[in-house]
Amino acid sequence: MSSSSAPLKIVVIGGSAAGPKAAARARRLDEHASITLIQKDPDLSMASCGYPYYIGGVFDDRNQLICTPAGIVRDPNFFEKAKRIEALVLTEAVAIDRAAKTVTCRHLPSGETRVIPYDRLVIATGATPLFPQVPGTDLAGIHTLHSLGDADQLRAIRDQGQVRRAVVVGGGLIGFEVCEALHLAGIQTTVIEKTDCILPFLDPDLARLVANHVRANGADIITGNGVAAFLGEHGRLTAVKLGNGTELPCELAVVAVGVRPNIALAQAAGLTIGEQGGIAVDDYMRTSDPDIYAAGDCVECTSLITGRKVRAPYGDIANLQGRVIGQNLIQPETATFPGITHTGICKIFDYTVGITGLSARQARALDFDIETATVAGLDIPGYMHGQLLISLMVAERGSGRVLGFQCIGPGDASKRVATVAMAIRGGLTVEDLGNADLPYAPPYSLALDHVIVSAHVLENKLRGLMHGVSAAEVKQRVDSGADCFIIDTRSPQEFEEMRLGIGETLIPQGALRGRLNELPADKDREIILYCKISLRGYESAAILQAHGWRNVKVMEGGVMAWPYPREK
Amino acid sequence: MSSSSAPLKIVVIGGSAAGPKAAARARRLDEHASITLIQKDPDLSMASCGYPYYIGGVFDDRNQLICTPAGIVRDPNFFEKAKRIEALVLTEAVAIDRAAKTVTCRHLPSGETRVIPYDRLVIATGATPLFPQVPGTDLAGIHTLHSLGDADQLRAIRDQGQVRRAVVVGGGLIGFEVCEALHLAGIQTTVIEKTDCILPFLDPDLARLVANHVRANGADIITGNGVAAFLGEHGRLTAVKLGNGTELPCELAVVAVGVRPNIALAQAAGLTIGEQGGIAVDDYMRTSDPDIYAAGDCVECTSLITGRKVRAPYGDIANLQGRVIGQNLIQPETATFPGITHTGICKIFDYTVGITGLSARQARALDFDIETATVAGLDIPGYMHGQLLISLMVAERGSGRVLGFQCIGPGDASKRVATVAMAIRGGLTVEDLGNADLPYAPPYSLALDHVIVSAHVLENKLRGLMHGVSAAEVKQRVDSGADCFIIDTRSPQEFEEMRLGIGETLIPQGALRGRLNELPADKDREIILYCKISLRGYESAAILQAHGWRNVKVMEGGVMAWPYPREK
Ligand SMILES: Cc1cc2nc3c(=O)[nH]c(=O)nc-3n(C[C@H](O)[C@H](O)[C@H](O)COP(=O)(O)OP(=O)(O)OC[C@H]3O[C@@H](n4cnc5c(N)ncnc54)[C@H](O)[C@@H]3O)c2cc1C
Ligand SMILES: Cc1cc2nc3c(=O)[nH]c(=O)nc-3n(C[C@H](O)[C@H](O)[C@H](O)COP(=O)(O)OP(=O)(O)OC[C@H]3O[C@@H](n4cnc5c(N)ncnc54)[C@H](O)[C@@H]3O)c2cc1C
Ligand SMILES: CC(C)(COP(=O)(O)OP(=O)(O)OC[C@H]1O[C@@H](n2cnc3c(N)ncnc32)[C@H](O)[C@@H]1OP(=O)(O)O)[C@@H](O)C(=O)NCCC(=O)NCCS
Ligand SMILES: CC(C)(COP(=O)(O)OP(=O)(O)OC[C@H]1O[C@@H](n2cnc3c(N)ncnc32)[C@H](O)[C@@H]1OP(=O)(O)O)[C@@H](O)C(=O)NCCC(=O)NCCS
Ligand SMILES: [Ca+2]
Ligand SMILES: [Ca+2]
């Protein structure tokens, strides 16, 4: 925009992540535009993702949630001075008039309304936490964690130290971040999850391992049970009642069962809403009205893996989309946001839990013909104090394209998820990933990094060199008394220290060739092998296959990925 | 191979990384082949990359360098039992007869020779450390670090505690790993480097920052000076004499000036040697003789970025190539190693120093038309105790393809290098990377990860939105008294605590719009802006450009990437 033409009038609704990012980028590209940010909340630019760490006491200065890296609070004065953006806080946009190109907004404390004209409008209204429709939701002591106000309240509960027991309703990412925060605050916490498994984006075996870790840290989990009612006395919460009738006494409940996009304003203005319930946008992040853009938790976008529309209510995505809008506001159709690859992560006690792409369950539900590999291994060498990682990689048969990767454990899973996220973004195959030139030195990885080994194991399965069986499948065989021959291929010493006790026979891998006579005479009998991580299990399987056994399987991930109780 | 046909005879020369990997993979694919491993060294499967950590005392059990994750030493007995591979140690292959298809080898202790027939042969003879041709190299006290024997000697020196001063000849990855190890061992260490800059794969400004970090840790560095002679008394080293005549008194010198591929055997057998001095191989890792494969430090391979032949003497590459051979030995032409992306990393005191792809210097030397961006920023949010990263991203103009990424600092650079390595492998552009869906949560990254911000800054430069100038260029301007106007855009408080003192004017970014009158009247005068990391510098530049200044530049990386002395 040359300074001679009339300044472009930009209005942005929503002042947390996507909105300010769009506004800030637009300002950098056009110093002369008039930019107004309308924000219902009292604060601006809140790092919502940091709330759990503030609540848990990882840091104590609330301003760190709303300040720049240089320590300046991002209040209206900052936006005015640093960005020349007029930020109206405690101000709600109540209507969009697309014909007149105006937004009507109301200053919440005074009730005054104001009509603001726009040339281009951005909707970044975010999402609203879902809430179960059960009795008792108006009791004191029931919270969500969405706004900075919510975070303030939960932090105050921590600082007051009165609450002893809490129930977190919902076993997703935010549920477990809250669980950890409350646990750090000294509160005995139980997470309840309606479906059979926590963290529904993970495949069940991995989710079970995370659940074990949470329990080992002293928090509790109940699955397959939703909240039936909140019970209380004198208007205060005293217990959460579950679907099966159990009552969990508690003074605090935090509901974290997901969010729904805030589309009311857009809908009232006649903008198209997509099939996933978010505002529909094209790759320029433009709504059905070419002068109106939308980004963040309120929109739906494209999955680069499935090509379908999805919702991706994540802070990084909100910022990326906001930036694309900021550019298109000033230089139309010069920036695109092609889509997401379903990448997310969270810290749960000493575990990192990350995923990129599709889980096996999701991929199957979408009718992909897939193969998977579950792999356990260290992140860096043992002599550098390596930590365990357990991952599950998913690829499409035929093409070999990597479709997904889950990675959990005390090891550095975040690096591995980031690595595979880029591989998926680049459309790479299992074979490409298995030949990747990654940064190797002992402080950072094994000579063949965990993602490379995962690709190798998956490649072996795709080539029919290894036949896998999951811990869950083995458990089922054992519980149903199935006629399979189970071999632990570790050393006697390892067997003495820890073992599954599922009817296994100990035959160390190095001794196997000399003990083939101890194996089933029936060469079609199912033989299941494993070791600590199932590397020796795999080598042993190759030996048996070469000697004519036709039904040889490796229990993937070995003892390390066994999520059920062990004999010792 | 069906068990009815005669077993395939496989011979592998070299028993450290590539050789055993090829042998082990071949065994898994063919239980019946006869596999012989010929190894000159007394040990097998040595984790050479771990030597510096053993020498430095990060761990004390030498066996950890040669054992499996389950703790079993990989000696000939292990290879026999676990892999059914005959491993001949202290045995040197002395000739290959391609017509007769035999290898002659000599048992070093006894001098006995043996002729071993092969159907398929693998050459994995590794490399030999280079050594400067100067007087005095036969003095006691001069070492290299290549074999486990070398590591034993240096570890003994640490344990004996007699050496006080050491000189490391060569400022590459291994030189600095040795430097750190000796420093940990309590030895005052100086690294000398012939060229002007340490770590020649880095661009100079980043290399200077690493040098500062090394010096801050108490080790010394001398650049632009090679070794002229080793000086000694009574056959023992007493000093290293440099090209400029300086004598550095020391009782120990470790030479680490690179390696040359061991090609003598291959050459004598008439196999083709490539333009880079390594054994020439195709994508199947097959030499010019279709029955002979080669892998690891002794070969040259293809750069996936330039398409040219390169040497890549890295442990991960040796293993990847070995595995490809292992498969092709049994199932010819089913596995390929397409090439490398120049990825490497090392730890230098509290810094990680990593690179993938080309440095700016390399890219220019190869005639790529490039743009670069130097970016400083945190790895994770400040409230989660984020640490600094400084990186330099290189992209091709026009296509926008990412060509390279260097990343250094106390922050988690290894993750960022791995991420960009995959992006390069996938042929992604700066724009793709700037829209990447990475795993974001506060314990793991900023909402927009450092690699994404790096891509954004580079994109801004490619779009002409930001004009950069490097610290080195600014220093040159300042030293030569050039007529430029330098603005520090931080706060007065930050300025008080730390500042460059290069004639800069302090104008905080938030105040700039009100102080335009203090800027040069001549709108063509060069203005250079910066802040702590140059984010505010960039925002300020946008303001000035919008107000008509035509020669506005941002000093990339800001104060954090300034490698020269500061006023305070
Ligand atoms: C506890 C918690 C932890 C999280 N952790 C992570 C994480 O680790 N990683 C991750 O990627 N994501 C995480 N998220 C999600 C992330 O915070 C959101 O995806 C992101 O904030 C979405 O940004 P947004 O700008 O679209 O919406 P919001 O941040 O929700 O901002 C929308 C703003 O719009 C305002 N608004 C709404 N309607 C109106 C109106 N009519 N008029 C004026 N203003 C209006 C609201 O006041 C609100 O401030 C977390 C979220 C929470 C709550
Ligand atoms: C101190 C140090 C640190 C390193 N750090 C890293 C790092 O952090 N990251 C990284 O990626 N790489 C690193 N490397 C490089 C890595 O170790 C090598 O790239 C890798 O070992 C090469 O494997 P190779 O099998 O090709 O050769 P080598 O490991 O050298 O093995 C070759 C073997 O062949 C034997 N041999 C040679 N000729 C004959 C013959 N005629 N007959 C019989 N045997 C023979 C030798 O005895 C030797 O054991 C490091 C190397 C060293 C020395
Ligand atoms: C911060 C916020 C207001 C956006 O403002 P912003 O000015 O675009 O953001 P930043 O200050 O991070 O970056 C500014 C610019 O500096 C650039 N930059 C960053 N580091 C740089 C460096 N070292 N050198 C040069 N430029 C740099 C960035 O690329 C960006 O420019 P561009 O978008 O024009 O390419 C918005 O993201 C926000 O409100 N965030 C907090 C809330 C949030 O993200 N919540 C969800 C997750 S918890
Ligand atoms: C170890 C060495 C002998 C190779 O032997 P190897 O048997 O191929 O190596 P590993 O024991 O790591 O892996 C064995 C196999 O188990 C597989 N595997 C690993 N983890 C597994 C798991 N959790 N489940 C199933 N399979 C697994 C691997 O994919 C590999 O099989 P493949 O190559 O057939 O796909 C060789 O790499 C070596 O000598 N290394 C040490 C020296 C070295 O690397 N030095 C340079 C760097 S310091
Ligand atoms: Ca993400
Ligand atoms: Ca590498």
mmCIF file of C-alpha atoms in Angstrom, chain A residues 75 80 106 148 166 244 306 327 396 429 500:
data_model
loop_
_atom_site.group_PDB
_atom_site.id
_atom_site.type_symbol
_atom_site.label_atom_id
_atom_site.label_comp_id
_atom_site.label_asym_id
_atom_site.label_seq_id
_atom_site.Cartn_x
_atom_site.Cartn_y
_atom_site.Cartn_z
ATOM 1 C CA ASP A 75 -1.244 -5.159 26.918
ATOM 2 C CA GLU A 80 -0.209 0.521 20.470
ATOM 3 C CA ARG A 106 -19.786 -4.059 22.907
ATOM 4 C CA LEU A 148 -6.385 -17.090 31.780
ATOM 5 C CA ALA A 166 -9.628 -33.749 42.424
ATOM 6 C CA ASN A 244 -21.267 -47.215 36.669
ATOM 7 C CA THR A 306 -6.152 -37.845 4.039
ATOM 8 C CA GLN A 327 0.183 -11.580 4.599
ATOM 9 C CA GLU A 396 0.655 -47.675 3.618
ATOM 10 C CA THR A 429 8.409 -43.750 2.319
ATOM 11 C CA LEU A 500 6.332 -61.866 32.119
#
